[in-house]
């Protein structure tokens, strides 16, 4: 009982500390400042949050601490300058581990709700970190962390990582100031980028084709059409769309403009590839 009480006190203390950081950042923004006027720098405060994250159990379970940590870093992301890349990597590793491996059991509605909140907070955190430095290089750096979990041996971890990846890609596509995606609103460049994703769809490698369809729907802003709580349903939706592309030649309206001069067909031939499709 004493150990449980001490653990609860520590958790409450951590949440109070994290809430104070968030409150400070919000107050700074309300004063229209973009730098913290404290004895501590943004990176130093982030390091303090990382210490709290490192204390969380290796076997992740739903608690209020992890989402509070991510909210604190989200608020810190609004303060200049951008987070140090190595420190950001540490945050991403801990946050993704906590969310992707989280076990909330069965039949516990409270824990399930807390997991959904934590998962949604991770997506917000990823978007805010990318917004600090909206470049392709930064996007790829974040996706590299997610990619690790996409190859997990556990199904639930793979599907959680896929959802986060699709959500981040969709956000990047819609960012008006993103240094590469923003220019793809030029019709010619947009076609070129979609062709690259479409080429992956026709790859004989199952993983490449699945990634291709996810990327296409992320570019089109419709990634949620492929998402579901159950992995079986996600795979079913992915392969249903792949079947439409590869067998039925049925295309989303946004893709049809690519094939207007080809009778409505998008395939390897249209993409200028006559052999076994591979990613460039």
Coordinates of C-alpha atoms in Angstrom, one line a residue:
X1 CA 0.0 0.0 0.0
X2 CA 2.8 2.4 0.9
X3 CA 4.5 1.7 -2.5
X4 CA 1.3 2.3 -4.3
X5 CA 0.8 5.6 -2.5
X6 CA 4.3 6.7 -3.3
X7 CA 3.8 5.7 -7.0
X8 CA 0.6 7.8 -7.1
X9 CA 2.3 10.7 -5.5
X10 CA 5.2 10.5 -8.0
X11 CA 2.7 10.4 -10.8
X12 CA 0.8 13.4 -9.5
X13 CA 4.0 15.3 -9.1
X14 CA 5.1 14.5 -12.7
X15 CA 1.7 15.6 -14.0
X16 CA 1.9 18.9 -12.1
X17 CA 5.4 19.5 -13.4
X18 CA 4.3 18.8 -17.0
X19 CA 1.2 21.0 -16.6
X20 CA 3.4 23.8 -15.4
X21 CA 5.6 23.6 -18.5
X22 CA 2.5 23.7 -20.8
X23 CA 1.0 26.6 -18.9
X24 CA 4.3 28.5 -19.2
X25 CA 4.4 28.0 -23.0
X26 CA 0.8 29.0 -23.4
X27 CA 1.3 32.1 -21.4
X28 CA 4.4 33.0 -23.5
X29 CA 2.4 32.6 -26.7
X30 CA -0.5 34.7 -25.4
X31 CA 2.1 37.5 -24.8
X32 CA 3.1 37.0 -28.5
X33 CA 6.6 35.9 -27.6
X34 CA 8.3 33.0 -29.3
X35 CA 11.1 32.5 -26.9
X36 CA 11.1 31.4 -23.2
X37 CA 12.5 34.0 -20.8
X38 CA 13.7 31.6 -18.1
X39 CA 16.8 30.2 -16.6
X40 CA 16.2 27.1 -18.7
X41 CA 16.3 26.7 -22.5
X42 CA 13.7 24.9 -24.5
X43 CA 16.0 21.9 -25.0
X44 CA 16.7 21.8 -21.2
X45 CA 13.0 21.7 -20.4
X46 CA 12.5 19.0 -23.1
X47 CA 15.3 17.0 -21.5
X48 CA 13.4 17.2 -18.2
X49 CA 10.3 15.9 -19.9
X50 CA 12.3 13.0 -21.4
X51 CA 13.5 12.1 -17.9
X52 CA 9.8 11.7 -16.9
X53 CA 9.1 9.6 -20.0
X54 CA 12.1 7.4 -19.2
X55 CA 10.6 6.6 -15.8
X56 CA 7.5 5.1 -17.4
X57 CA 7.2 1.2 -17.3
X58 CA 8.9 -0.7 -20.1
X59 CA 5.6 -2.6 -20.5
X60 CA 3.5 0.3 -21.5
X61 CA 0.0 0.7 -19.9
X62 CA -2.5 3.5 -20.1
X63 CA -1.7 6.4 -17.6
X64 CA -2.1 10.1 -17.7
X65 CA 1.6 10.7 -17.6
X66 CA 2.5 9.9 -21.2
X67 CA -0.1 12.1 -22.9
X68 CA 0.8 14.9 -20.5
X69 CA 4.5 14.5 -21.6
X70 CA 3.5 14.7 -25.2
X71 CA 1.3 17.7 -24.6
X72 CA 4.2 19.5 -22.8
X73 CA 6.5 18.9 -25.8
X74 CA 3.7 19.9 -28.2
X75 CA 3.5 23.3 -26.4
X76 CA 7.3 23.6 -26.3
X77 CA 7.3 23.0 -30.1
X78 CA 5.5 26.4 -30.4
X79 CA 8.6 28.1 -29.0
X80 CA 11.6 28.9 -31.1
X81 CA 14.1 27.6 -32.1
X82 CA 13.3 24.1 -33.4
X83 CA 14.1 21.2 -31.1
X84 CA 17.6 19.7 -31.3
X85 CA 17.4 16.7 -33.7
X86 CA 19.0 14.2 -31.3
X87 CA 16.7 15.3 -28.5
X88 CA 13.7 15.0 -30.9
X89 CA 14.8 11.5 -31.8
X90 CA 14.8 10.5 -28.1
X91 CA 11.3 12.0 -27.7
X92 CA 10.0 10.1 -30.7
X93 CA 11.5 6.7 -29.6
X94 CA 10.0 7.0 -26.1
X95 CA 6.6 8.3 -27.3
X96 CA 6.2 5.7 -30.0
X97 CA 7.3 2.9 -27.7
X98 CA 4.7 4.0 -25.2
X99 CA 1.8 4.2 -27.7
X100 CA 2.6 1.4 -30.1
X101 CA 3.3 -1.2 -27.3
X102 CA 0.5 0.0 -24.9
X103 CA -1.6 -2.9 -23.4
X104 CA -5.0 -1.7 -22.2
X105 CA -6.4 -5.2 -21.8
X106 CA -10.0 -6.2 -22.7
X107 CA -13.2 -5.0 -21.3
X108 CA -11.8 -2.0 -19.5
X109 CA -13.5 1.0 -21.1
X110 CA -11.5 3.6 -19.1
X111 CA -8.2 2.2 -20.2
X112 CA -9.4 1.9 -23.8
X113 CA -10.5 5.6 -23.7
X114 CA -7.1 6.6 -22.2
X115 CA -5.3 4.7 -25.0
X116 CA -7.3 6.5 -27.7
X117 CA -6.5 9.8 -26.1
X118 CA -2.8 8.9 -25.9
X119 CA -2.8 7.7 -29.5
X120 CA -4.5 10.9 -30.7
X121 CA -2.0 13.0 -28.7
X122 CA 0.9 11.2 -30.5
X123 CA -0.5 12.2 -33.9
X124 CA -0.7 15.8 -32.7
X125 CA 2.8 15.7 -31.4
X126 CA 4.2 14.3 -34.7
X127 CA 2.4 17.1 -36.6
X128 CA 3.7 19.8 -34.3
X129 CA 7.3 18.6 -34.5
X130 CA 7.2 18.5 -38.3
X131 CA 5.7 22.0 -38.3
X132 CA 8.8 23.3 -36.5
X133 CA 10.9 22.5 -39.5
X134 CA 8.6 21.7 -42.5
X135 CA 11.1 20.1 -44.8
X136 CA 11.2 16.7 -46.6
X137 CA 14.4 15.8 -44.8
X138 CA 12.7 16.3 -41.4
X139 CA 9.6 14.4 -42.6
X140 CA 11.8 11.4 -43.6
X141 CA 13.6 11.6 -40.2
X142 CA 10.3 11.3 -38.4
X143 CA 9.0 8.5 -40.7
X144 CA 12.2 6.6 -40.1
X145 CA 11.2 6.2 -36.5
X146 CA 7.7 5.0 -37.5
X147 CA 9.2 2.6 -40.1
X148 CA 10.9 0.7 -37.3
X149 CA 7.5 -0.2 -35.8
X150 CA 5.9 -1.0 -39.2
X151 CA 8.3 -4.0 -39.2
X152 CA 7.4 -5.1 -35.7
X153 CA 6.7 -8.9 -35.3
X154 CA 3.5 -7.9 -33.4
X155 CA 0.4 -7.1 -35.5
X156 CA -1.1 -4.5 -33.2
X157 CA 2.2 -2.5 -33.2
X158 CA 2.4 -2.6 -37.0
X159 CA -1.2 -1.4 -37.5
X160 CA -0.7 1.4 -35.0
X161 CA 2.5 2.5 -36.8
X162 CA 0.7 2.4 -40.2
X163 CA -2.0 4.7 -38.9
X164 CA 0.5 7.2 -37.5
X165 CA 2.4 7.1 -40.8
X166 CA -0.7 7.8 -42.9
X167 CA -1.8 10.6 -40.6
X168 CA 1.6 12.3 -40.7
X169 CA 1.8 12.0 -44.5
X170 CA -1.6 13.4 -44.9
X171 CA -0.7 16.4 -42.7
X172 CA 2.5 17.0 -44.7
X173 CA 0.6 17.0 -48.0
X174 CA -1.8 19.6 -46.7
X175 CA 0.8 21.9 -45.2
X176 CA 0.9 25.1 -47.3
X177 CA 4.5 25.9 -46.4
X178 CA 5.9 22.4 -46.8
X179 CA 9.1 22.9 -48.8
X180 CA 8.4 20.1 -51.4
X181 CA 4.8 19.0 -51.0
X182 CA 3.6 22.5 -51.3
X183 CA 5.1 22.8 -54.8
X184 CA 3.2 19.7 -55.9
X185 CA 0.0 21.8 -56.1
X186 CA 1.6 22.7 -59.5
X187 CA -0.3 20.2 -61.8
X188 CA 2.8 18.9 -63.5
X189 CA 4.7 18.3 -60.3
X190 CA 1.6 16.8 -58.7
X191 CA 1.3 14.3 -61.5
X192 CA 5.0 13.4 -61.2
X193 CA 4.7 12.7 -57.5
X194 CA 1.6 10.6 -57.9
X195 CA 3.2 8.6 -60.7
X196 CA 6.0 7.6 -58.3
X197 CA 3.4 6.4 -55.7
X198 CA 1.4 4.7 -58.4
X199 CA 4.5 2.9 -59.7
X200 CA 4.9 1.3 -56.2
X201 CA 1.3 0.0 -56.4
X202 CA 2.2 -2.2 -59.4
X203 CA 5.3 -3.6 -57.7
X204 CA 5.4 -7.4 -57.4
X205 CA 6.6 -6.9 -53.8
X206 CA 3.6 -7.0 -51.6
X207 CA 5.0 -4.6 -49.0
X208 CA 6.0 -2.1 -51.7
X209 CA 2.5 -2.2 -53.3
X210 CA 0.8 -1.8 -49.9
X211 CA 3.1 1.2 -49.1
X212 CA 2.2 2.6 -52.5
X213 CA -1.5 2.5 -52.0
X214 CA -1.1 4.1 -48.6
X215 CA 1.0 6.9 -50.0
X216 CA -1.4 7.5 -52.9
X217 CA -4.4 7.9 -50.5
X218 CA -2.3 10.0 -48.1
X219 CA -1.4 12.4 -51.0
X220 CA -5.1 12.6 -51.9
X221 CA -6.0 13.3 -48.3
X222 CA -8.1 10.1 -48.0
X223 CA -5.9 7.8 -45.9
X224 CA -8.6 7.3 -43.3
X225 CA -10.5 5.3 -46.0
X226 CA -7.9 2.5 -45.5
X227 CA -7.9 2.7 -41.7
X228 CA -9.7 0.5 -39.2
X229 CA -9.4 -0.7 -35.6
X230 CA -8.8 -4.3 -36.7
X231 CA -5.7 -5.2 -38.7
X232 CA -7.6 -7.7 -40.8
X233 CA -10.0 -5.0 -41.9
X234 CA -7.1 -2.7 -42.8
X235 CA -5.5 -5.3 -44.9
X236 CA -8.8 -6.1 -46.5
X237 CA -9.4 -2.4 -47.4
X238 CA -5.8 -2.1 -48.7
X239 CA -6.1 -5.2 -51.0
X240 CA -9.6 -4.1 -52.1
X241 CA -8.1 -0.9 -53.3
X242 CA -5.2 -2.6 -54.9
X243 CA -7.6 -4.9 -56.7
X244 CA -9.4 -1.9 -58.0
X245 CA -6.2 -0.4 -59.4
X246 CA -4.5 -3.5 -60.7
X247 CA -7.4 -5.6 -61.9
X248 CA -10.5 -3.5 -62.3
X249 CA -8.7 -0.3 -63.4
X250 CA -11.1 1.7 -61.1
X251 CA -9.4 5.0 -60.0
X252 CA -10.1 7.8 -57.5
X253 CA -11.3 10.9 -59.3
X254 CA -8.1 12.7 -58.3
X255 CA -6.1 10.1 -60.1
X256 CA -8.2 10.0 -63.3
X257 CA -6.6 13.2 -64.6
X258 CA -3.4 11.2 -65.0
X259 CA -5.0 8.9 -67.5
X260 CA -7.4 11.2 -69.4
X261 CA -5.5 10.5 -72.7
X262 CA -5.2 6.8 -72.0
X263 CA -8.9 5.8 -71.9
X264 CA -9.1 5.8 -68.1
X265 CA -6.3 3.3 -67.6
X266 CA -3.4 3.7 -65.1
X267 CA -0.9 1.0 -65.2
X268 CA 2.8 0.3 -65.6
X269 CA 2.6 1.2 -69.3
X270 CA 1.2 4.6 -68.6
X271 CA 3.9 5.2 -66.0
X272 CA 6.5 4.6 -68.7
X273 CA 7.6 1.3 -67.3
X274 CA 7.5 -1.9 -69.3
X275 CA 9.4 -4.4 -67.1
X276 CA 8.8 -5.6 -63.6
X277 CA 7.8 -2.5 -61.6
X278 CA 10.3 -1.3 -59.0
X279 CA 10.6 1.8 -56.9
X280 CA 12.9 4.4 -58.4

